Each structure stands twice: as C-alpha cells, then as structure tokens.
XYZ file of C-alpha atoms in Angstrom:
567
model
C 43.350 32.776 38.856
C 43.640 33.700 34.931
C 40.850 35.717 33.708
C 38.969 33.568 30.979
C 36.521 34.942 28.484
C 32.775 34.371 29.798
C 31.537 36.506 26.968
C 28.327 37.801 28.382
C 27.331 41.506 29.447
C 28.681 43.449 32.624
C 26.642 41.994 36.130
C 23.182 44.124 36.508
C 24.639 45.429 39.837
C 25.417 48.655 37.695
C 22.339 48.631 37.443
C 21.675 49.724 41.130
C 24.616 51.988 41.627
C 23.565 54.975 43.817
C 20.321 53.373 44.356
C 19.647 54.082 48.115
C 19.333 52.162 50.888
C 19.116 48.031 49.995
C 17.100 45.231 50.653
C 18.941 41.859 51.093
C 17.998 38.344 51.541
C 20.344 35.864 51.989
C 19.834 32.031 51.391
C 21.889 29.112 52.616
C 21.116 26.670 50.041
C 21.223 22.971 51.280
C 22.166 19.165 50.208
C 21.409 15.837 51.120
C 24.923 14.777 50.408
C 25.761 16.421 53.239
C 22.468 15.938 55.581
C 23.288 18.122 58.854
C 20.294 20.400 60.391
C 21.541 23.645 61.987
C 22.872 26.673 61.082
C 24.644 28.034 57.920
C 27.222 30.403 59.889
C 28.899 32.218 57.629
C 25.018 33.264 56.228
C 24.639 34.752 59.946
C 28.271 36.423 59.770
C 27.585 37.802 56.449
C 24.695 39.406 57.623
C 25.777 40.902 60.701
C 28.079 42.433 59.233
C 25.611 44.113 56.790
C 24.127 45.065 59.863
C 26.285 46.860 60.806
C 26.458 49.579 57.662
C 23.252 51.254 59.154
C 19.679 52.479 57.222
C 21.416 54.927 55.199
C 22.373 52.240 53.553
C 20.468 48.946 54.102
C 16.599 49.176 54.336
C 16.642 45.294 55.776
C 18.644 42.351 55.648
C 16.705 38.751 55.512
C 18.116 35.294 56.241
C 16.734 32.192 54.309
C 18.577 29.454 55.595
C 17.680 26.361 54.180
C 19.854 23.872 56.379
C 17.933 24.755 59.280
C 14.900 22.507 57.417
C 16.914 20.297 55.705
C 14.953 20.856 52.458
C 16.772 20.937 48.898
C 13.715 22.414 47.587
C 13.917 26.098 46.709
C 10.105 27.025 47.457
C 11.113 28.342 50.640
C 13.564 30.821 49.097
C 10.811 31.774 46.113
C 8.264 32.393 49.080
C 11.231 34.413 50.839
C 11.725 36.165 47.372
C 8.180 37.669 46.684
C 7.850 38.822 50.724
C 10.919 40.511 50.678
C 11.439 41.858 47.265
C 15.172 42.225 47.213
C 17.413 44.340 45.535
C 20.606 41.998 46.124
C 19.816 37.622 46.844
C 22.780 36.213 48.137
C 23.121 32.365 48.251
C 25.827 30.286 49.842
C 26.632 27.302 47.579
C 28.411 24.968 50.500
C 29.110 21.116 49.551
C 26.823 19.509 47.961
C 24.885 22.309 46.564
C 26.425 22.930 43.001
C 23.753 20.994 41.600
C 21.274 22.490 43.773
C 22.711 26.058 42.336
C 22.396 24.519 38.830
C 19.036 23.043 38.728
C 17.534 25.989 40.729
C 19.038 29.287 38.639
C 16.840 30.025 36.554
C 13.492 30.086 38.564
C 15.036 32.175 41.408
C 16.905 34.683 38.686
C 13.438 34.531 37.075
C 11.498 35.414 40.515
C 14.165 37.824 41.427
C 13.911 39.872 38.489
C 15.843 42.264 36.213
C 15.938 45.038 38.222
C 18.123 43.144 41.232
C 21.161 41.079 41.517
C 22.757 37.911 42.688
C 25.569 37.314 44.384
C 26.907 34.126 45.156
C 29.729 32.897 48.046
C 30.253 29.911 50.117
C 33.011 26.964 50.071
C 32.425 25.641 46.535
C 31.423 29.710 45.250
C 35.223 30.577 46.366
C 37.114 27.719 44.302
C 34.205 27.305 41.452
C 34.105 31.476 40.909
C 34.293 30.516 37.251
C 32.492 27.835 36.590
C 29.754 29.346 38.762
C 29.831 32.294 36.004
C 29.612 30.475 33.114
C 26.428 29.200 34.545
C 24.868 32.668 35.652
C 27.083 35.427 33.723
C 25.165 38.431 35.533
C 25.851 37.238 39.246
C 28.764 38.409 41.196
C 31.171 35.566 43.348
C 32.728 36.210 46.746
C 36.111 34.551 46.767
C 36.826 33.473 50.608
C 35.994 35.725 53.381
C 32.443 37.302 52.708
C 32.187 39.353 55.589
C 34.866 41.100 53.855
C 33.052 41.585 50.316
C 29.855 42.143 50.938
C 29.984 45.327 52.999
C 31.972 46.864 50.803
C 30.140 46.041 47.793
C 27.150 47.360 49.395
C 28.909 50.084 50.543
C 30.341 50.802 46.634
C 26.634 50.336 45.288
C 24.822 52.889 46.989
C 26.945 55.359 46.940
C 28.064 54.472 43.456
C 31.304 53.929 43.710
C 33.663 51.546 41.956
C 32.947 48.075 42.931
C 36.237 46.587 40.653
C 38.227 47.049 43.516
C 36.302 45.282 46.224
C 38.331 42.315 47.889
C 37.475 38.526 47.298
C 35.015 39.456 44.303
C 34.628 37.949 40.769
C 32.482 38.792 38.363
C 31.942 39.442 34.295
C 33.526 42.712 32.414
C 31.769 44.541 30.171
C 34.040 42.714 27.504
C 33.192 38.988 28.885
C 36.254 38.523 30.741
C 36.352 37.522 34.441
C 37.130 40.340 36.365
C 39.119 39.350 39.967
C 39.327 41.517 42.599
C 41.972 41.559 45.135
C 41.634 39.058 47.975
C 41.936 40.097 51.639
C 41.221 38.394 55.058
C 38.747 40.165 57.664
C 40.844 41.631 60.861
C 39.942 40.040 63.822
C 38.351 43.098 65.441
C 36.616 43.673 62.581
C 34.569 40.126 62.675
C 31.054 41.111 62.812
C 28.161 39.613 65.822
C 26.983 37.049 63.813
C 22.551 37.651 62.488
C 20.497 34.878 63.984
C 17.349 36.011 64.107
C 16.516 33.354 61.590
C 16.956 31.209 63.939
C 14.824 31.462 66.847
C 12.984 28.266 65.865
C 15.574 26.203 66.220
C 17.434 27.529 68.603
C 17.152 24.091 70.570
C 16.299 21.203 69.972
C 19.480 19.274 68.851
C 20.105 21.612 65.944
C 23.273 22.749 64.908
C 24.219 26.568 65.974
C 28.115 27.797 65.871
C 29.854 30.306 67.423
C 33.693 31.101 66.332
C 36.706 31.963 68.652
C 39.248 32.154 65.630
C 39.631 31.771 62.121
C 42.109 29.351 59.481
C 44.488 27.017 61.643
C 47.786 26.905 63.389
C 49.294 23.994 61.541
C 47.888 24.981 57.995
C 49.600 22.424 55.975
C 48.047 19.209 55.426
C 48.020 17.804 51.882
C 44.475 16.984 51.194
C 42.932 20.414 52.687
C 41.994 23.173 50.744
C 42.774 26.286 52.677
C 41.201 29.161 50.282
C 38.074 29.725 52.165
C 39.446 31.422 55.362
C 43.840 31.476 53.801
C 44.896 33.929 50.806
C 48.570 32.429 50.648
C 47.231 29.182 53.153
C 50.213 29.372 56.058
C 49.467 29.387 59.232
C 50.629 32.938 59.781
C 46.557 33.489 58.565
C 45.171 32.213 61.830
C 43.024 34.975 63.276
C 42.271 34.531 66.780
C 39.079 36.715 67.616
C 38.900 39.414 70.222
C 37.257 37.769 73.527
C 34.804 40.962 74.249
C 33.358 40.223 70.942
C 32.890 36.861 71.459
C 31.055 37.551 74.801
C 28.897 39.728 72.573
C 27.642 37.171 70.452
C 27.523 34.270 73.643
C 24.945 37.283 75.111
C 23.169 36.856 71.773
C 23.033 33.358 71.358
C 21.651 33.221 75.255
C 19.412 35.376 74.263
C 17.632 33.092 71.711
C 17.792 30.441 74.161
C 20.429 29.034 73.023
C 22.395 26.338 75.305
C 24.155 23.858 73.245
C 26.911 25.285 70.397
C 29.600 24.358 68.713
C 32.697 26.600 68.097
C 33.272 26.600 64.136
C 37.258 27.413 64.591
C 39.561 25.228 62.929
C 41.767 25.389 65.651
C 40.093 26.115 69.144
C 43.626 26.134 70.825
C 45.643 27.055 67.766
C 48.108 29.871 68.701
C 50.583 30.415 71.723
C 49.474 28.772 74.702
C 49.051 31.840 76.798
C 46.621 33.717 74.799
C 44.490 30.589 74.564
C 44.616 30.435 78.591
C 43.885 33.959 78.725
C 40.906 33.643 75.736
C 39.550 30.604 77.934
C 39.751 32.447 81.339
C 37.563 34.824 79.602
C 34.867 33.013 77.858
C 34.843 29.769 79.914
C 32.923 31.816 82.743
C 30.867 32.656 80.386
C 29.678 30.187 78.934
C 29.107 28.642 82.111
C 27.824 31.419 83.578
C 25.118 31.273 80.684
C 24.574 27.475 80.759
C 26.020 26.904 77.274
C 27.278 23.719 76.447
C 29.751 23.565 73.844
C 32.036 21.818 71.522
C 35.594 22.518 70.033
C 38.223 21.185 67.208
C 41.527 20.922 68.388
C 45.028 20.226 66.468
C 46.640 16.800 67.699
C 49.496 19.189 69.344
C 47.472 21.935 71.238
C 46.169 19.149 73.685
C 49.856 17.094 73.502
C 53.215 17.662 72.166
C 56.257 15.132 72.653
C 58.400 18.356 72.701
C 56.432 20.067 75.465
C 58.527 20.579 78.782
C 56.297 19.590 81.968
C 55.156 22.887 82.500
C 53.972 23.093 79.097
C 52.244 19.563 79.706
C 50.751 20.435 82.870
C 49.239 23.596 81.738
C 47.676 21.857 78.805
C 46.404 19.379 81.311
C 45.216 21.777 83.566
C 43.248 23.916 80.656
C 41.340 20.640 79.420
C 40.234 20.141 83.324
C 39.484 23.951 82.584
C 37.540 23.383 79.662
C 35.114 20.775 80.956
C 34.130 22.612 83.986
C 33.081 25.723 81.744
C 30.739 23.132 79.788
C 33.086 21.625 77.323
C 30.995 18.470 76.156
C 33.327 16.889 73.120
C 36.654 17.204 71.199
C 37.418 16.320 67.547
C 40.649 15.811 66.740
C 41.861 15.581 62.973
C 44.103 12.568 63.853
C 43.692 10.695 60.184
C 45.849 8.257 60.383
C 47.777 5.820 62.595
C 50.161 4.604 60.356
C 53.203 6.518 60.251
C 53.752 6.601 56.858
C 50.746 7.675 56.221
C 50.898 10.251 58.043
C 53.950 11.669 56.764
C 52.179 11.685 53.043
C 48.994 13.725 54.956
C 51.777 15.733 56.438
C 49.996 16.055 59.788
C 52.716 17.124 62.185
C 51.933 14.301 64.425
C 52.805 11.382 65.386
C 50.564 7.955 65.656
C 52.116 8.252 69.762
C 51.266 11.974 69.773
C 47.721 11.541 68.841
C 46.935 8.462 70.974
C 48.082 10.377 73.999
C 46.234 13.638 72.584
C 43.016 11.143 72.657
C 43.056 9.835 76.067
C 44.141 13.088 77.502
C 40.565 14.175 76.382
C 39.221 10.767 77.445
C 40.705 11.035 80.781
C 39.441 14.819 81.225
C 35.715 13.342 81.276
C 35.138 15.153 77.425
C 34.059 13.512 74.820
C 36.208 12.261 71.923
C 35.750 12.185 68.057
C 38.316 11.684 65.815
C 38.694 12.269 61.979
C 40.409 9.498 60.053
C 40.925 8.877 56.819
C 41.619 4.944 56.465
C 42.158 4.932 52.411
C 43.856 7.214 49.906
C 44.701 6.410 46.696
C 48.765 5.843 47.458
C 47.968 3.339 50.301
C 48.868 -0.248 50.937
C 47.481 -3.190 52.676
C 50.257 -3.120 55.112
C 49.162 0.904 56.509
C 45.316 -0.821 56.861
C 46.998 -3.425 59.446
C 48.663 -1.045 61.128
C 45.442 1.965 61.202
C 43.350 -0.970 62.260
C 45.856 -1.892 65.056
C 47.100 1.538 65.953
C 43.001 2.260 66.782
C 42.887 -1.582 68.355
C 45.587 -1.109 70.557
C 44.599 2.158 71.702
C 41.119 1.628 72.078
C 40.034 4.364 70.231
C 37.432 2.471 67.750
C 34.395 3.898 69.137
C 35.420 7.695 68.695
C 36.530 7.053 65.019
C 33.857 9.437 62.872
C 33.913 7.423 59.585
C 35.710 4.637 59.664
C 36.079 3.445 55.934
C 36.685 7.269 54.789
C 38.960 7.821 51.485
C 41.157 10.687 51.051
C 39.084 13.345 49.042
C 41.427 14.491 46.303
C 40.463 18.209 45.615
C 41.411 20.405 42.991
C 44.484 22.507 44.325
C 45.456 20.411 46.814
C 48.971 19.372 47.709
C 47.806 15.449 47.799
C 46.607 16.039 43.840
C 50.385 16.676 43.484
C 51.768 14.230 45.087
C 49.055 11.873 42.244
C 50.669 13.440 39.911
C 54.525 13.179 40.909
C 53.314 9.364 41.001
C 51.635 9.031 37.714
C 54.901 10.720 36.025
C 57.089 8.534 37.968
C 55.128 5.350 37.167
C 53.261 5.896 34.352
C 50.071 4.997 35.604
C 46.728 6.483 35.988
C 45.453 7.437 39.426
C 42.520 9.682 38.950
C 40.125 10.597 36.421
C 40.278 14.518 35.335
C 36.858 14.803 35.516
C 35.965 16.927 38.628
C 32.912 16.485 40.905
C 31.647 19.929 41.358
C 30.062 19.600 44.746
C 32.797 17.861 46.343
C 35.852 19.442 44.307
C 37.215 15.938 44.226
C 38.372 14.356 41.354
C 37.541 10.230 40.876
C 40.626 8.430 41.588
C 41.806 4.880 41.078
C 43.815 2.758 43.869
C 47.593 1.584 43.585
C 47.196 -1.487 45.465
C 44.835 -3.881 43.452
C 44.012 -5.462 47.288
C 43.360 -1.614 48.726
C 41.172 -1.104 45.732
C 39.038 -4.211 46.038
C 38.573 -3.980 49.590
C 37.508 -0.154 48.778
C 34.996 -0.926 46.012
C 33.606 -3.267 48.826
C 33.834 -0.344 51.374
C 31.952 2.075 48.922
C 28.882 -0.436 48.036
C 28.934 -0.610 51.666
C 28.915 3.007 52.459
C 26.270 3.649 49.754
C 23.192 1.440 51.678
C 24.888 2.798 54.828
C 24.830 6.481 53.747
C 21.145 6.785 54.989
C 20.881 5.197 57.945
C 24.399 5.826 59.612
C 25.512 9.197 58.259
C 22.492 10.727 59.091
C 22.351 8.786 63.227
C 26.110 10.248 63.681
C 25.117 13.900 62.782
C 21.618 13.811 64.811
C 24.110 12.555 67.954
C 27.573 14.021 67.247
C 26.430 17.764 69.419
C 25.619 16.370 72.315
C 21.669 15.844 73.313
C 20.038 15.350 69.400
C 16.521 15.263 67.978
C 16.289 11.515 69.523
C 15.600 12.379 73.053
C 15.842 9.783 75.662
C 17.015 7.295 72.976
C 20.405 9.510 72.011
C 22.543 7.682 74.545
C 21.091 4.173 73.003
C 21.926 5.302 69.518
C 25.813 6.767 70.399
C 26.268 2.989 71.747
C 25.143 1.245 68.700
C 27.288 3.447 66.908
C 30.072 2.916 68.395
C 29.811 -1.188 68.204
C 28.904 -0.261 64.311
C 32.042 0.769 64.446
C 33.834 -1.907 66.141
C 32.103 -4.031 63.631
C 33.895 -2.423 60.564
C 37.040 -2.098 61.597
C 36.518 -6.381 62.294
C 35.120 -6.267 58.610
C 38.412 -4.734 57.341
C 41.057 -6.893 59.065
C 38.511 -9.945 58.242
C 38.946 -9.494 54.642
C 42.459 -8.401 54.186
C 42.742 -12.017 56.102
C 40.811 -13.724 53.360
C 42.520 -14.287 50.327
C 40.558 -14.429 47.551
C 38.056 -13.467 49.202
C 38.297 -9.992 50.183
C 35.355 -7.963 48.933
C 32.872 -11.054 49.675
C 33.940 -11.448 53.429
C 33.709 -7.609 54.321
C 30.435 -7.295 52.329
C 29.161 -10.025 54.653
C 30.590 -8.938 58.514
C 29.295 -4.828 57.348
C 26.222 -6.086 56.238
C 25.301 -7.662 59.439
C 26.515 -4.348 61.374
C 24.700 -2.089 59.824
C 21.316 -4.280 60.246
C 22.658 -4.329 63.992
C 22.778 -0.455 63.452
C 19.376 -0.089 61.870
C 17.400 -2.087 64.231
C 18.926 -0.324 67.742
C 18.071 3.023 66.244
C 14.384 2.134 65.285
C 14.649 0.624 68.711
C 15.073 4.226 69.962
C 12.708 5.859 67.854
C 10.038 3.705 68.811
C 8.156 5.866 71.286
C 8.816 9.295 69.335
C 5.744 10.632 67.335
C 6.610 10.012 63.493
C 4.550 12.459 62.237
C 6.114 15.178 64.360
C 9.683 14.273 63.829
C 12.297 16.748 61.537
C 12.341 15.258 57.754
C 15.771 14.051 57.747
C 14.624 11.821 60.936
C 11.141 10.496 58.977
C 13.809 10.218 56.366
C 16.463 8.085 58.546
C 13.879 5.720 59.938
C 12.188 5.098 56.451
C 15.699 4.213 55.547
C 16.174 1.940 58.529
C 12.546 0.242 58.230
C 13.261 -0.495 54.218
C 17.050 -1.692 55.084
C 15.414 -4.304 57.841
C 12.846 -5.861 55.421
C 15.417 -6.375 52.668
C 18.575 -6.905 54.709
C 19.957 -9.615 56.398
C-alpha cells in the first residue's frame, strides 16, 4: 500500500510512551447486516495474548464484545469506557460495522479522552487502514494478524520504544503521511489461549463460541476471496496449523466456562498433509470427547475426497470422518460454490462438480451434518450455468444443505474475480460494476452480462430483502447445532430446508417462463417464505417472548408483520 497524505498530527500513543503498566479494553463492535450472536474470536485472541506480557506491563485487559448481545448500540462500550478508564480502546470493525465505526467515533474518542488512544483492527480495519484514518487521524490500524501487533505495540509503549517498526500497523506521521509497518504472520507456537472471560454468560445457550486448530487455507486461491486477514503474499504456503498441546489448553478453558458446543474458526480443518491432520485429530478428538464438546469444522472439497487419491488415501479419509463423528463432530461446511463446471473454473475452486458431490455424501453417509456454500450468481454468468447449478444440486440431492441459495458473487476490492471484470469490460467494452465501493462489505455494485441472469437477480434481491429478516436470522440461530429455539430447532432446520427446495423450484420456474421471469419467481418465493415464516412462529409459540435474545424478539416481529401483509 502507497503512503497517502492524511495531513493530521502524529497518533496520541506518543503520548503514553514509557507510561507504565496499561489498561486495555477491547470492543467487538457489531452489525445487523451480519446478525450472528456469539463470540468475536479474534477480540479473545487479541487479548490473550496481551495476557500474556505480564503486570509489568499491563495493569488489566477488558473485553467488550458487542456480538455476544447483538446490539449496534455503543452504550455498552461508553458504560465499559468510564468503569475501566483505559489507556488504549481497541475495537474490531468486522463486516458490517464501518458505519457503525463512523457514526459512533466521535462519542467514544470523546468518552475516551485525550490522554488515551485507539486502535483499530478487524477484517474491514486490515483492507480499509486508510480510509479508516482519514476518518479518525489519531488512531492506530492493525493490518491482518493482531495477535501479532498488539503485543508488541504494547510492549514498544511502555518501555518507550519505537513503535514504527511494529508488524501489521498503520498509522499517521508526524508529517500527515500514512506510515506502514511491516506485515508478519503469528508462528504457530506463538498463538496465544484465547481471553473468554467475557464470556461466561453465554457460554451456552446456542451462542456462537470458536476455537481454532489452524490458520489461512490449503488451497488459497479462489478468485472472489480476499486472503489479507490471516495471508501476507495469500498462497497456501501461509497455512499455519496450530500446535495440538495448545489447543488442549484452550479446550480445558473453554470446559471450564461450561462450554459444550464450538465451532473451529479454521479455514481449513483438514488443510495440510493427511498425516499430521490424523495425528492433530488423534490428539484432540479424545478430547473433546472426553470433555463433552460438540463441535463443528470447515473443510476444503479435497481434504474429505480427491479423484486423484489412491485407495489408501480414500480409505483413510473415510476412516478419519467415522473418526471425527465419534469425537463429537456435529456438521461440515464445505465451500463447494458451484456445480457448473464452468463456473467453477472462473471461481477457480480446484474441484470438480463430481468431486464435491462425492465430498457431500461422504459427510452425509458418516452421520455429520452437511452445509454447503454456493454462490448461484456472479456477474459473468449465464442462464445455461443456473440449469445446470439447479440440476447438479437436483440430481444430487443436496438442496437442503445449500446455505443461501440465491447468493451473488461478492466482488471485493483486490480480488482476483474484480480482474477478471475488468479483463471483460476491456475486452467488451461494457460496464460491469460501479466503482463506488461499499465499505462494510468491500464489494463493489456490479451489473449482470446476461440481461435474463440480471432480471431473474433483481427478482432474487427484492426477494432476499423481505427474506433477510426472517430467514437469515432462523439459519444462524440453527446452523451450530442445538440454537436459542429449544425443542422447536429440529422443526425450524426442516422448514428450512423445504424453503430451500422451494427456491431452487422458483429459479428453474422462471428461467422456464419467458417473459415472465421476474413475475413467476416473485410469486413461487413469496409463497415459501410465508411457508417459512409461519413454521418458525409455529416453533416459537410456547417460548416466553419477553425472555427471548433481541435478534429472536426481532426475527418473530419480522415473521408476525411478514404473515399479516404476505400472501
């Protein structure tokens, strides 16, 4: 990244060089774009490893995680402010929360104080470093891996040392320029026990709470993923694969809190060579097991099958999914995307359509359940890759595991899909997205080829927007196993998975109607989501409303409102 002119004064963390021993609070800020109720985790790794510097130099470290309360409102982290009086307020700025950051600035920087600092990280904090600073000059930005940046920086501050050099940090130079620091990935046996003390309220109860077995992924090259967060160069030569004895140390942790449902954060559960992923499970299967801990996993299309695999290498796969479910394995997602293979060439997944139906019903077969990523549209696509995604799920009866069935591509800034745009508008002349970026997403607007693709889209999107209450919310409350709905979560997974059978029906029913495209989906996904909406208030029914999490008030409000006005 260039350095750009800011032109604003150095960050007021000078300001606490050689200070003593810190005060930190750390917030997880929180959207309802992206409604999920659990656990920021890179919040608790960051803080672990501040932990782990000792008095001398930290006088307390506080978590505010506002995702655990699924509340965009920033009283919480005022409140957490004036108890704690920090000298440093970290915030991770995840999807979604760019606005949040925006609109909230100013009253926490006022409520923080002169005399202490800000630092900002998170997802959108590592590609928006920038932008981020234009907004609030005097903050600092971690750039990827903050359990790299932070101890150091806290490390450089009290014993005033020279924080320039600290990896994976941004921030403004005494002459307004944007000053970059070197970027570096944490060492595997240097990945810190995760802080969850924060947590003890919701330690069950269908909330969200990770644990991590590696970091990056194995295949690292797909065209629409951004790989800056956990990549420097983004190959997989990056994946990390964490020392076992230091994952048993945070399992005895999370036990400890009561914990008995997770889900491992890793990219790529069984990325690497298949030994040392027998060996890591041998290890921590027992575990887990041992400690009643249910858990859930991503997986690469290939770790689970591989058309090139000799029969040993099949059988042991085989034999480590049997493995898996035993030690309390409870679900699988599997990036598959696509079904069509030309498609999948331009995601460049490394799979084939064959590959990842086999992949699927391996985990069917192995008594685990199955969700699958999928992303039906991008911009480049044509009616004739639809058919054959709507088939290639048909045929293999994989509809109900399908996550979001009408997803688009998202095309991100820095991506290798915004290139391939590009290498298409030269070619043809024509527009296919708008430059104007969407700050909380990092995608840019972008228009469809295929004036049938683009109408059945536009259809798919009004859709998706009266649907983005009631079903988006009902697939994260159920997607971890047992959820916030009780006895009614098994209810609710069915009539999500006949939503689902319902759009895909939608889709082939309008790309078989002529004229009449956008008319005859909005018509067939209209009647599936009121299908949706009723079996979940359904389930709700006996559950005290009062008592209930807001983003479940929230989700039957939703439901109730979409009932009286809907079909």
């Amino acid at each position: 990244m260039a350095n750009v002119s800011i032109g604003a004064a150095s960050p007021v963390f000078g300001e606490l060089r050689g200070s003593g021993p810190l005060r930190v609070l750390l917030v997880g800020l929180y959207s309802g774009q992206y409604p999920a109720v659990g656990e920021t985790h890179g919040l608790s790794v960051v803080a672990g490893a501040i932990e782990q510097l000792g008095p001398e130099l930290v006088e307390s470290v506080e978590v505010c995680d506002l995702v655990a309360t699924a509340s965009e409102r920033v009283d919480q982290v005022v409140s957490s402010i004036r108890d704690t009086q920090p000298h440093v307020l970290g915030l991770a700025i995840n999807y979604g929360t760019f606005s949040v950051f925006e609109r909230s600035v100013s009253e926490l920087r006022a409520e923080l104080g002169s005399g202490s600092a800000l630092l900002l990280g998170g997802a959108l904090a590592t590609y928006l470093s920038e932008d981020l600073l234009q907004i609030e000059p005097s903050a600092m930005v971690v750039r990827g891996e903050g359990d790299v940046a932070v101890p150091r920086l806290l490390e450089a501050l009290v014993g005033a040392g020279n924080y320039s050099m600290v990896p994976n940090l941004s921030f403004v130079s005494a002459d307004g320029s944007v000053h970059n620091g070197p970027r570096e990935l944490v060492e595997p046996d240097q990945i810190a026990s995760p802080s969850r003390r924060h947590l003890r309220p919701f330690a069950q109860g269908g909330y969200q709470i990770f644990a991590e077995s590696s970091r990056a992924c194995s295949w690292a090259v797909c065209t629409f993923c951004l790989r800056g967060l956990t990549d420097v160069d983004g190959n997989s030569g990056e994946y990390r694969r964490r020392h076992a004895d230091s994952i048993l140390r945070d399992l005895d942790s999370l036990a400890e809190l009561g914990v008995d449902a997770l889900t491992f954060s890793d990219e790529d559960f069984l990325g690497g060579g298949l030994s040392s992923v027998e060996d890591m499970v041998g290890v921590i299967g027992p575990a887990l097991r041992e400690r009643g801990i249910a858990f859930d996993v991503s997986a690469t299309i290939r770790s689970i099958f591989d058309s090139d695999d000799d029969r040993n290498s099949r059988d042991r796969k085989s034999a480590l999914l049997s493995q898996l479910a035993e030690f309390g394995l409870r679900k699988v997602f599997l990036g598959i995307e696509s079904g069509s293979r030309t498609q999948l060439r331009r995601y460049a997944k490394g799979h084939s359509a064959t590959e990842a139906a086999a992949a699927s019903h391996r985990v069917i077969d192995s008594g685990i359940a199955l969700e699958l990523g999928w992303i039906m549209f991008d911009p480049l696509c044509s009616p004739d890759e639809i058919v054959e995604n709507a088939s290639f799920l048909a045929d293999n009866e994989l509809v109900p595991y399908v996550s979001s069935l009408t997803a688009e591509l998202r095309v991100q800034r820095g991506s290798s899909y915004l290139r391939l745009l590009e290498n298409e508008e030269r070619r043809t002349g024509a527009r296919l997205y708008e430059r104007d970026l969407n700050r909380d997403t990092l995608s840019y607007p972008v228009v469809y080829r295929d004036p049938l693709v683009a109408e059945l889209v536009e259809a798919s999107q009004r859709h998706q927007r009266a649907a983005y209450t009631i079903a988006y919310p009902v697939k994260n409350m159920t997607r971890y196993g047992r959820s916030l709905l009780g006895d009614g979560h098994e209810g609710v997974v069915e009539a999500l998975q006949q939503y689902r059978r319902d759009l895909l029906q939608a889709i082939l029913g309008s790309l078989g109607a002529g004229s009449r495209v956008a008319a005859e989906f909005d018509r067939q996904a209209e009647l599936a989501l009121g299908d949706l909406a009723d079996s979940f208030l359904a389930a709700v029914a006996s559950l005290e409303l009062d008592a209930l999490p807001p983003v479940l008030r929230d989700t039957v409000e939703s439901a109730t409102s979409y009932r009286r006005g809907g079909p």
